[in-house]
Amino acid sequence: ASFTVFATMRPCLTLVRYANSLRPNCRLNVSSELCRTRKATSRTVCSETRKRWIKPAGFDTGIKTFNSLTKQKEPLFVFLSWVCCACLISLLLFLILSSYVRFDILQRILTRLFGINVTHVMVITDIDDKIIKRGLEENISPFVIARMYEEEFKKDMLALKVLPPFAYMRVTENIPGIVAFIERIIRNGHAYTTGQGDVYFDTQSIGSRYGKLVNLSGAGELGEPGGGAKKDLRDFVLWKASKPLEPYWESPWGRGRPGWHIECSTIASSVFGSQLDIHSGGIDLAFPHHENEIAQCEAYHKCDQWGNYFLHSGHLHLKGSTEKMSKSLRNYITIKDFLKSYTANEFRLFCLLTKYRSAIDYSAASMNEAQSTLASLSAFMHSTQAYIQGHLQCQPVQEAFLWERLAATRTNVRAGLADDFDTPKAMDAIMSLVHHSNCQLQPVSKMSCRLGFSHAADSSGVLHNVVEQLVRFRSEVRNFTLSVEDRSPQDLQASASPQRQKPRPDRAPLLQACDALRKDLMPLGVQIRDRGTTSTWEITQQPRDNRDKDS
């Protein structure tokens, strides 16, 4: 189980020391006043069984977010950290990285819109049952398998344009800390050992406080497998005794390796201490993973509330299926296959069109909607850029009206995103601005008619691109024609001042064609100017005699 750690740049000394140890040349500072404030607002020791949510102290982000602990929207107060859980790294599937993309969007909203700087640390589970099984089947070290998965994972994250973390932390590099974490839980009376060398968390020791995210009515409800050595079916493993041929580490209970849930709790606590602001992940991780993390950390830190907010993203479904994408159900798609048909930006737009907490249906129709929306946004950007640069002839624009629409859009986008990161509402506001702007930016140039384009703002963006590519191609041909050596157009552009002479006889027709194209475009309102190795263009008014001939 890998998880992602985010921290606002209001760090405590623990995170500062950790960050400075990773990057000696990049020092983080924190005032002692912040640390004293943190200590003063720390929780009391767990002395009563309750599930009441404690409103945290900290910075008011101005955002309300749905909290899985309270099952309702709560004002978001953050002081330090954000942890995001994902699934096993050995399942590098599209459904897993879709959760990363959705929380990457939330991270960008916090940092770029609400000004909350984020430090992101990702913990990689580089040892688990599936990795060990594959290693045994293929007679390959499980650590080699893990590194292979890790590299694939990083490549897929990059392909989907997910922001990389500040640092990666591997579980196998933190075993001593995990052992110490388990020892303290045992000393606090919340775990027990078995004769086989396993260690289990004792859920009965925390009473009704087990089940903060999921209502558990009976002792056998939603338990994990573990055999007859468990006191309660809900108890979960903290340390697994090693089996023959499996990798292991020494511990006070014998040779073994960590359980899944304890890894995340230990490393999160080592970085952020006894309190966590935000914990997030796919909804399937709420139980048992997040529930067990809460139990472990509150037992270790002796606190009433370890995590203040739990955010969960919805499942990704294939259209028409009620089941989430799953390798076992064979209803999944890999990143590699997905990128053969769509782009990373199109998938990001696909995610923006639904709330992060909602399940989303993946289908050709839903992706086509995302493609269409992205194309409209792209055409709008090209149209506005062309208008600003003077490349778009249009009717008089009511700029005051557009400034008002822009101000209203900014307000509506911020309000939507502050309401539990409501990206569909924000997108509606943006597309409304696009519509009103397109109504203003109606091109009137006869050139668009002659080239077969309708008078629409979307078409003006296409027209701008067509002319830009045409002029660029002409420039490359012209440079090739005038060059002394037979070099590629790319080499000529990279050269600051290539040697020039009159074109060779066999290239003279190319130069004549370039001059003819420049002359032919001028009556259509496109003026090309050649300046050395580069060419620029602009839309100009047609001469009056030409306009009269066309009318």
Coordinates of C-alpha atoms in Angstrom, one line a residue:
A1 CA 0.0 0.0 0.0
S2 CA 1.5 3.3 -1.0
F3 CA 0.3 6.5 0.3
T4 CA 0.9 10.1 -0.4
V5 CA 1.8 12.7 2.2
F6 CA 1.0 16.4 1.7
A7 CA 2.0 19.1 4.2
T8 CA 1.1 22.8 4.2
M9 CA 4.2 25.0 4.6
R10 CA 3.5 25.7 8.2
P11 CA 5.7 22.9 9.3
C12 CA 6.6 21.6 12.8
L13 CA 10.2 20.9 13.7
T14 CA 9.8 17.2 12.8
L15 CA 9.0 17.9 9.2
V16 CA 11.6 20.6 9.0
R17 CA 14.4 18.3 10.2
Y18 CA 13.2 15.6 7.8
A19 CA 13.0 17.9 4.8
N20 CA 16.4 19.3 5.6
S21 CA 17.9 15.9 5.9
L22 CA 16.7 15.1 2.4
R23 CA 17.8 18.3 0.8
P24 CA 20.8 19.9 2.7
N25 CA 20.9 22.8 0.3
C26 CA 17.2 23.6 0.8
R27 CA 16.5 24.7 4.4
L28 CA 13.1 25.1 5.9
N29 CA 12.5 27.3 8.9
V30 CA 9.8 27.4 11.5
S31 CA 9.3 29.8 14.4
S32 CA 9.2 28.5 18.0
E33 CA 5.9 30.3 18.4
L34 CA 4.3 28.0 15.9
C35 CA 5.6 25.0 17.7
R36 CA 4.4 26.3 21.1
T37 CA 1.0 27.0 19.5
R38 CA 0.9 23.5 18.2
K39 CA 1.7 22.0 21.6
A40 CA -0.9 24.2 23.3
T41 CA -3.6 23.0 21.0
S42 CA -2.7 19.3 21.3
R43 CA -5.5 16.8 22.2
T44 CA -6.0 15.3 25.6
V45 CA -5.1 11.7 26.3
C46 CA -7.7 9.1 25.3
S47 CA -9.7 8.5 28.5
E48 CA -13.2 8.1 27.2
T49 CA -14.8 6.2 24.4
R50 CA -16.5 8.6 22.0
K51 CA -16.8 9.3 18.3
R52 CA -17.5 13.1 18.6
W53 CA -15.5 15.0 16.0
I54 CA -13.2 17.7 17.5
K55 CA -13.0 20.8 15.4
P56 CA -9.3 21.4 14.8
A57 CA -7.3 24.6 15.4
G58 CA -5.3 25.9 12.5
F59 CA -5.5 28.0 9.4
D60 CA -9.0 28.7 8.0
T61 CA -8.8 27.9 4.3
G62 CA -12.2 29.3 3.5
I63 CA -13.2 25.9 2.1
K64 CA -15.9 23.5 3.2
T65 CA -15.2 19.8 2.5
F66 CA -17.2 16.6 3.1
N67 CA -15.6 14.8 6.0
S68 CA -16.0 11.0 6.1
L69 CA -15.7 11.2 9.9
T70 CA -18.8 13.3 10.3
K71 CA -20.6 12.4 7.1
Q72 CA -21.2 16.1 6.3
K73 CA -19.4 19.2 5.1
E74 CA -17.1 20.9 7.6
P75 CA -15.0 24.1 7.5
L76 CA -11.5 23.1 6.5
F77 CA -8.9 24.2 9.1
V78 CA -5.4 22.9 8.4
F79 CA -2.3 23.3 10.5
L80 CA 0.2 21.0 8.9
S81 CA -0.4 17.8 6.9
W82 CA -2.3 15.8 4.3
V83 CA -1.9 12.1 3.8
C84 CA -3.4 10.4 0.7
C85 CA -3.7 6.6 0.6
A86 CA -3.6 4.6 -2.7
C87 CA -3.7 0.9 -3.5
L88 CA -1.1 -1.7 -4.0
I89 CA 1.7 -0.6 -6.2
S90 CA 1.7 -4.0 -7.9
L91 CA -1.7 -3.1 -9.5
L92 CA -0.6 -0.3 -11.8
L93 CA -4.0 0.1 -13.4
F94 CA -5.9 3.1 -14.8
L95 CA -8.5 2.9 -11.9
I96 CA -5.7 3.5 -9.3
L97 CA -4.1 6.4 -11.0
S98 CA -7.5 8.0 -11.6
S99 CA -7.6 8.6 -7.8
Y100 CA -4.2 10.2 -8.0
V101 CA -5.4 12.6 -10.8
R102 CA -8.5 13.6 -8.8
F103 CA -6.5 14.4 -5.7
D104 CA -3.8 16.1 -7.8
I105 CA -6.6 18.4 -8.9
L106 CA -7.5 19.1 -5.3
Q107 CA -3.8 19.8 -4.5
R108 CA -3.5 22.3 -7.3
I109 CA -6.7 24.0 -6.2
L110 CA -5.3 24.4 -2.7
T111 CA -1.9 25.7 -3.9
R112 CA -2.8 27.8 -6.9
L113 CA -6.1 29.2 -6.0
F114 CA -6.2 29.3 -2.2
G115 CA -2.4 29.9 -1.7
I116 CA -1.7 27.0 0.5
N117 CA 1.8 25.7 -0.2
V118 CA 2.1 21.9 -0.1
T119 CA 5.0 19.6 0.6
H120 CA 4.2 16.2 -0.9
V121 CA 5.9 13.0 0.3
M122 CA 5.0 9.6 -1.2
V123 CA 5.5 6.3 0.6
I124 CA 6.0 3.3 -1.6
T125 CA 5.0 -0.2 -0.4
D126 CA 7.8 -2.2 -1.9
I127 CA 7.0 -5.5 -0.2
D128 CA 3.6 -7.2 -0.1
D129 CA 1.9 -10.6 -0.7
K130 CA 1.5 -10.0 -4.5
I131 CA 5.0 -8.9 -5.0
I132 CA 6.4 -11.9 -3.1
K133 CA 4.1 -14.3 -5.0
R134 CA 5.2 -13.0 -8.4
G135 CA 8.9 -13.2 -7.3
L136 CA 8.5 -16.8 -6.3
E137 CA 6.6 -17.7 -9.5
E138 CA 9.3 -16.1 -11.7
N139 CA 12.3 -16.9 -9.5
I140 CA 13.1 -13.2 -9.2
S141 CA 13.9 -11.2 -6.1
P142 CA 10.7 -9.5 -4.8
F143 CA 12.8 -6.3 -4.4
V144 CA 13.6 -6.4 -8.1
I145 CA 9.9 -6.8 -8.9
A146 CA 9.1 -3.9 -6.5
R147 CA 11.6 -1.6 -8.2
M148 CA 10.1 -2.5 -11.6
Y149 CA 6.6 -1.6 -10.4
E150 CA 7.9 1.6 -8.8
E151 CA 9.5 2.8 -12.1
E152 CA 6.3 1.9 -14.0
F153 CA 4.3 3.7 -11.4
K154 CA 6.4 6.9 -11.7
K155 CA 6.2 6.8 -15.5
D156 CA 2.4 6.5 -15.4
M157 CA 2.2 9.4 -12.9
L158 CA 4.3 11.5 -15.3
A159 CA 2.2 10.5 -18.3
L160 CA -0.9 11.7 -16.5
K161 CA 0.8 14.9 -15.5
V162 CA 0.4 14.2 -11.7
L163 CA 2.7 16.5 -9.7
P164 CA 5.7 14.5 -8.5
P165 CA 6.3 14.3 -4.7
F166 CA 8.9 16.2 -2.8
A167 CA 10.4 12.8 -1.8
Y168 CA 9.7 9.1 -2.0
M169 CA 9.8 6.9 1.1
R170 CA 10.0 3.1 0.8
V171 CA 8.6 0.8 3.5
T172 CA 11.6 -1.5 3.4
E173 CA 13.8 1.5 4.4
N174 CA 11.7 2.2 7.5
I175 CA 11.5 -1.3 9.1
P176 CA 13.2 -0.3 12.4
G177 CA 10.7 2.5 12.9
I178 CA 7.8 0.2 12.2
V179 CA 9.0 -2.3 14.8
A180 CA 9.3 0.4 17.4
F181 CA 5.8 1.7 16.5
I182 CA 4.4 -1.8 17.1
E183 CA 6.3 -2.2 20.4
R184 CA 4.7 1.0 21.7
I185 CA 1.2 -0.1 20.8
I186 CA 1.8 -3.3 22.7
R187 CA 3.1 -1.4 25.8
N188 CA 0.0 0.8 25.6
G189 CA -2.2 -2.3 25.9
H190 CA -3.6 -2.3 22.4
A191 CA -1.9 -5.3 20.7
Y192 CA -0.9 -8.9 21.5
T193 CA 1.4 -11.5 20.2
T194 CA 0.8 -15.1 19.2
G195 CA 2.8 -18.3 19.5
Q196 CA 3.4 -18.2 15.7
G197 CA 5.2 -14.9 15.9
D198 CA 2.4 -12.7 14.6
V199 CA 1.3 -9.5 16.3
Y200 CA -2.4 -8.4 16.1
F201 CA -4.1 -5.1 17.1
D202 CA -6.7 -5.7 19.9
T203 CA -9.8 -3.9 18.7
Q204 CA -11.7 -4.7 21.9
S205 CA -9.1 -2.6 23.8
I206 CA -10.5 0.6 22.3
G207 CA -14.2 -0.3 22.6
S208 CA -16.7 1.6 20.4
R209 CA -14.0 3.9 19.2
Y210 CA -13.2 1.3 16.5
G211 CA -15.6 2.1 13.7
K212 CA -15.2 5.9 13.2
L213 CA -15.5 5.7 9.4
V214 CA -17.7 2.6 9.2
N215 CA -20.5 1.6 11.6
L216 CA -19.5 -1.8 13.0
S217 CA -22.3 -3.5 15.0
G218 CA -20.9 -6.9 15.6
A219 CA -17.5 -8.5 16.6
G220 CA -17.4 -10.5 13.4
E221 CA -18.5 -7.8 11.0
L222 CA -16.1 -6.9 8.2
G223 CA -13.2 -8.7 9.8
E224 CA -9.9 -9.7 8.1
P225 CA -8.7 -13.3 7.8
G226 CA -6.3 -14.4 10.4
G227 CA -7.1 -17.9 11.7
G228 CA -7.9 -19.0 15.3
A229 CA -5.1 -17.0 16.9
K230 CA -7.1 -13.8 16.8
K231 CA -9.1 -12.8 19.9
D232 CA -11.7 -10.9 17.8
L233 CA -12.5 -11.4 14.1
R234 CA -12.0 -7.6 13.7
D235 CA -8.4 -7.7 14.9
F236 CA -5.9 -7.1 12.2
V237 CA -2.2 -8.0 11.8
L238 CA 0.6 -5.6 12.7
W239 CA 3.5 -8.0 12.1
K240 CA 3.4 -11.2 10.0
A241 CA 5.7 -14.1 10.8
S242 CA 7.7 -15.1 7.7
K243 CA 7.0 -18.1 5.7
P244 CA 9.6 -20.3 3.9
L245 CA 11.3 -18.5 1.0
E246 CA 9.8 -15.1 1.9
P247 CA 11.9 -12.1 2.7
Y248 CA 12.0 -11.2 6.4
W249 CA 13.4 -8.8 9.0
E250 CA 14.4 -9.5 12.6
S251 CA 12.1 -8.4 15.3
P252 CA 11.3 -9.1 19.0
W253 CA 8.7 -11.5 17.9
G254 CA 10.8 -13.4 15.4
R255 CA 11.5 -13.1 11.7
G256 CA 8.7 -11.4 9.7
R257 CA 7.5 -8.4 7.9
P258 CA 5.0 -5.5 8.5
G259 CA 1.3 -5.7 8.0
W260 CA -0.3 -3.4 5.4
H261 CA -1.9 -0.8 7.7
I262 CA 1.0 -0.3 10.1
E263 CA 3.3 0.9 7.3
C264 CA 1.3 4.1 6.6
S265 CA 0.7 4.9 10.2
T266 CA 4.3 4.6 11.2
I267 CA 5.8 6.8 8.4
A268 CA 3.0 9.4 8.6
S269 CA 3.7 9.7 12.4
S270 CA 7.4 9.9 11.8
V271 CA 7.0 12.9 9.5
F272 CA 3.9 14.7 11.0
G273 CA 3.8 13.6 14.6
S274 CA 0.6 12.9 16.6
Q275 CA -1.9 15.0 14.5
L276 CA -2.9 14.9 10.9
D277 CA -5.1 17.4 9.1
I278 CA -6.2 15.6 6.0
H279 CA -6.2 11.9 5.0
S280 CA -7.5 10.9 1.6
G281 CA -7.8 8.0 -0.8
G282 CA -10.3 5.9 -2.8
I283 CA -13.5 5.1 -1.1
D284 CA -12.6 1.4 -1.0
L285 CA -9.8 2.3 1.4
A286 CA -12.1 3.7 4.1
F287 CA -12.4 0.2 5.5
P288 CA -10.4 -1.5 6.5
H289 CA -7.3 0.5 5.7
H290 CA -8.1 4.0 7.0
E291 CA -10.2 2.6 9.9
N292 CA -7.3 0.6 11.0
E293 CA -4.8 3.5 10.6
I294 CA -7.0 5.5 12.9
A295 CA -7.1 2.8 15.5
Q296 CA -3.3 2.2 15.4
C297 CA -2.3 5.9 15.5
E298 CA -4.7 6.9 18.3
A299 CA -3.5 3.8 20.3
Y300 CA 0.1 4.8 19.7
H301 CA -0.3 8.5 20.4
K302 CA -2.9 8.2 23.1
C303 CA -5.2 10.8 21.5
D304 CA -8.9 11.2 20.8
Q305 CA -8.5 12.3 17.2
W306 CA -5.5 11.6 15.0
G307 CA -6.9 12.6 11.7
N308 CA -9.1 15.7 11.4
Y309 CA -10.5 15.2 7.9
F310 CA -10.9 12.1 5.7
L311 CA -11.6 12.7 2.0
H312 CA -12.5 9.8 -0.2
S313 CA -12.8 9.7 -4.0
G314 CA -15.4 7.7 -5.9
H315 CA -14.8 4.6 -7.9
L316 CA -14.1 4.5 -11.6
H317 CA -16.6 2.3 -13.4
L318 CA -16.9 1.0 -17.0
K319 CA -20.1 2.4 -18.4
G320 CA -23.0 0.0 -17.7
S321 CA -21.2 -1.8 -14.9
T322 CA -21.9 -1.4 -11.2
E323 CA -18.5 -2.8 -10.2
K324 CA -15.4 -0.7 -9.9
M325 CA -12.6 -1.4 -12.4
S326 CA -10.8 -4.4 -11.0
K327 CA -8.0 -6.7 -12.3
S328 CA -9.8 -9.7 -10.9
L329 CA -13.0 -8.9 -12.8
R330 CA -11.0 -8.2 -16.0
N331 CA -12.9 -4.9 -16.6
Y332 CA -9.9 -2.6 -16.4
I333 CA -7.7 -0.6 -18.8
T334 CA -4.0 0.2 -18.4
I335 CA -2.5 3.7 -18.7
K336 CA -0.6 2.6 -21.8
D337 CA -3.8 1.4 -23.6
F338 CA -5.7 4.5 -22.5
L339 CA -3.1 6.9 -23.9
K340 CA -3.4 5.3 -27.3
S341 CA -6.8 6.8 -27.7
Y342 CA -6.8 9.9 -25.4
T343 CA -4.5 12.4 -23.9
A344 CA -3.7 13.2 -20.3
N345 CA -5.4 16.6 -20.6
E346 CA -8.6 14.9 -21.9
F347 CA -8.7 12.6 -18.9
R348 CA -8.1 15.5 -16.5
L349 CA -11.0 17.3 -18.1
F350 CA -13.0 14.1 -17.7
C351 CA -12.3 14.2 -14.0
L352 CA -13.1 17.8 -13.7
L353 CA -16.6 17.3 -15.1
T354 CA -17.6 15.2 -12.0
K355 CA -17.3 15.7 -8.3
Y356 CA -14.3 14.0 -6.8
R357 CA -16.5 12.1 -4.3
S358 CA -18.8 10.7 -7.1
A359 CA -18.3 7.5 -9.0
I360 CA -17.5 8.2 -12.6
D361 CA -18.5 6.1 -15.6
Y362 CA -15.7 5.6 -18.1
S363 CA -17.0 5.2 -21.7
A364 CA -16.4 6.5 -25.2
A365 CA -19.3 8.9 -24.8
S366 CA -18.0 10.4 -21.5
M367 CA -14.5 10.8 -23.0
N368 CA -16.0 12.4 -26.1
E369 CA -17.7 15.0 -23.9
A370 CA -14.4 15.7 -22.3
Q371 CA -12.7 16.0 -25.7
S372 CA -15.3 18.4 -26.9
T373 CA -15.1 20.6 -23.8
L374 CA -11.3 20.7 -24.0
A375 CA -11.5 21.6 -27.8
S376 CA -13.9 24.4 -27.0
L377 CA -11.6 25.8 -24.3
S378 CA -8.6 25.5 -26.7
A379 CA -10.4 27.3 -29.5
F380 CA -11.5 30.0 -27.0
M381 CA -7.9 30.6 -25.9
H382 CA -6.7 30.8 -29.5
S383 CA -9.5 33.3 -30.3
T384 CA -8.7 35.6 -27.4
Q385 CA -5.0 35.4 -28.1
A386 CA -5.7 36.2 -31.8
Y387 CA -7.8 39.1 -30.8
I388 CA -5.2 40.5 -28.4
Q389 CA -2.5 40.2 -31.1
G390 CA -4.6 41.8 -33.7
H391 CA -4.9 38.7 -35.8
L392 CA -8.7 38.5 -35.4
Q393 CA -11.0 41.0 -37.3
C394 CA -14.4 41.1 -35.6
Q395 CA -17.2 43.4 -34.9
P396 CA -16.7 45.9 -32.1
V397 CA -16.3 44.1 -28.8
Q398 CA -18.0 45.2 -25.6
E399 CA -14.9 44.9 -23.5
A400 CA -16.6 46.4 -20.4
F401 CA -19.2 43.6 -20.5
L402 CA -16.5 40.9 -20.9
W403 CA -14.6 42.3 -17.9
E404 CA -17.8 42.1 -15.9
R405 CA -18.3 38.5 -17.0
L406 CA -14.7 37.7 -16.2
A407 CA -15.0 39.1 -12.6
A408 CA -18.2 37.1 -12.1
T409 CA -16.6 34.0 -13.4
R410 CA -13.7 34.3 -11.0
T411 CA -16.1 34.7 -8.1
N412 CA -18.2 31.8 -9.1
V413 CA -15.2 29.5 -9.8
R414 CA -13.8 30.3 -6.3
A415 CA -17.1 29.8 -4.6
G416 CA -17.7 26.5 -6.4
L417 CA -14.2 25.1 -5.5
A418 CA -14.6 26.3 -1.9
D419 CA -17.7 24.2 -1.7
D420 CA -16.1 20.8 -1.3
F421 CA -14.0 21.3 -4.5
D422 CA -17.0 21.4 -6.7
T423 CA -15.2 21.2 -10.1
P424 CA -18.4 20.7 -12.2
K425 CA -19.8 24.0 -10.8
A426 CA -16.5 25.7 -11.6
M427 CA -16.5 24.3 -15.1
D428 CA -20.0 25.5 -15.7
A429 CA -18.9 29.1 -14.8
I430 CA -15.9 28.9 -17.1
M431 CA -18.0 27.5 -20.0
S432 CA -20.5 30.3 -19.5
L433 CA -17.7 32.8 -19.9
V434 CA -16.6 31.0 -23.1
H435 CA -20.1 31.3 -24.5
H436 CA -20.4 35.0 -23.8
S437 CA -17.0 35.7 -25.1
N438 CA -17.6 33.7 -28.3
C439 CA -20.7 35.8 -28.9
Q440 CA -18.5 38.9 -28.9
L441 CA -15.5 37.5 -30.9
Q442 CA -17.4 37.0 -34.1
P443 CA -14.8 37.3 -37.0
V444 CA -15.8 39.3 -40.1
S445 CA -12.7 38.7 -42.2
K446 CA -13.6 37.6 -45.7
M447 CA -10.5 35.4 -45.6
S448 CA -12.4 32.9 -43.4
C449 CA -15.2 32.7 -45.9
R450 CA -12.7 32.1 -48.8
L451 CA -11.0 29.3 -46.9
G452 CA -14.3 27.7 -46.1
F453 CA -14.7 28.6 -42.4
S454 CA -18.0 29.7 -40.8
H455 CA -18.1 33.0 -38.9
A456 CA -17.7 31.4 -35.4
A457 CA -15.2 32.1 -32.7
D458 CA -14.3 28.4 -32.6
S459 CA -13.4 28.7 -36.3
S460 CA -11.3 31.8 -35.8
G461 CA -9.1 29.8 -33.4
V462 CA -8.8 27.1 -36.1
L463 CA -8.1 29.8 -38.7
H464 CA -5.3 31.3 -36.5
N465 CA -3.7 27.9 -36.2
V466 CA -3.9 27.2 -39.9
V467 CA -2.2 30.5 -40.8
E468 CA 0.4 30.0 -38.1
Q469 CA 1.3 26.5 -39.4
L470 CA 1.3 27.7 -43.0
V471 CA 3.7 30.6 -42.2
R472 CA 5.9 28.3 -40.2
F473 CA 6.1 25.7 -43.0
R474 CA 6.9 28.5 -45.5
S475 CA 9.7 29.8 -43.2
E476 CA 11.3 26.3 -43.0
V477 CA 11.2 25.9 -46.8
R478 CA 12.6 29.4 -47.3
N479 CA 15.5 28.7 -44.8
F480 CA 16.3 25.4 -46.5
T481 CA 16.3 27.1 -49.9
L482 CA 18.8 29.8 -48.8
S483 CA 21.1 27.6 -46.8
V484 CA 24.5 26.7 -48.1
E485 CA 24.7 23.2 -46.6
D486 CA 22.1 20.5 -46.8
R487 CA 20.9 20.8 -43.3
S488 CA 17.6 20.1 -41.8
P489 CA 15.1 22.9 -41.0
Q490 CA 15.5 22.1 -37.3
D491 CA 19.3 22.7 -37.5
L492 CA 18.7 25.9 -39.4
Q493 CA 16.4 27.2 -36.7
A494 CA 18.9 26.3 -34.0
S495 CA 21.6 28.2 -35.8
A496 CA 21.8 31.9 -34.8
S497 CA 23.2 33.1 -38.1
P498 CA 23.5 30.4 -40.8
Q499 CA 25.5 31.1 -43.9
R500 CA 23.5 32.3 -46.8
Q501 CA 23.9 32.8 -50.6
K502 CA 21.8 32.8 -53.6
P503 CA 19.7 29.6 -53.9
R504 CA 21.1 26.7 -55.9
P505 CA 19.4 26.4 -59.3
D506 CA 17.5 23.3 -58.3
R507 CA 16.1 25.2 -55.2
A508 CA 15.1 28.4 -57.0
P509 CA 11.5 27.2 -57.6
L510 CA 11.1 26.7 -53.9
L511 CA 12.0 30.3 -53.1
Q512 CA 9.7 31.5 -55.9
A513 CA 6.9 29.5 -54.4
C514 CA 7.5 31.1 -51.0
D515 CA 7.4 34.6 -52.5
A516 CA 4.2 33.8 -54.4
L517 CA 2.5 32.5 -51.3
R518 CA 3.4 35.7 -49.4
K519 CA 1.9 37.8 -52.3
D520 CA -1.2 35.6 -52.6
L521 CA -2.0 35.9 -48.9
M522 CA -1.7 39.7 -48.8
P523 CA -5.0 40.4 -50.6
L524 CA -6.7 38.0 -48.2
G525 CA -5.6 40.2 -45.2
V526 CA -2.5 38.2 -44.1
Q527 CA 0.8 40.1 -44.3
I528 CA 4.0 38.1 -43.9
R529 CA 7.3 39.8 -43.1
D530 CA 10.6 37.9 -43.5
R531 CA 13.2 38.9 -40.9
G532 CA 16.4 36.9 -41.4
T533 CA 15.7 33.3 -40.5
T534 CA 12.3 34.0 -39.1
S535 CA 8.9 35.1 -40.5
T536 CA 6.1 36.9 -38.7
W537 CA 2.5 37.6 -39.8
E538 CA -0.4 39.7 -38.9
I539 CA -4.0 40.3 -40.1
T540 CA -4.4 43.6 -42.0
Q541 CA -7.3 45.5 -43.5
Q542 CA -7.7 44.8 -47.2
P543 CA -7.1 47.7 -49.6
R544 CA -10.3 49.5 -50.4
D545 CA -10.2 48.5 -54.1
N546 CA -9.9 44.9 -53.2
R547 CA -12.9 45.2 -50.8
D548 CA -14.9 46.9 -53.5
K549 CA -14.2 44.1 -56.0
D550 CA -15.3 41.5 -53.5
S551 CA -18.6 43.3 -52.6

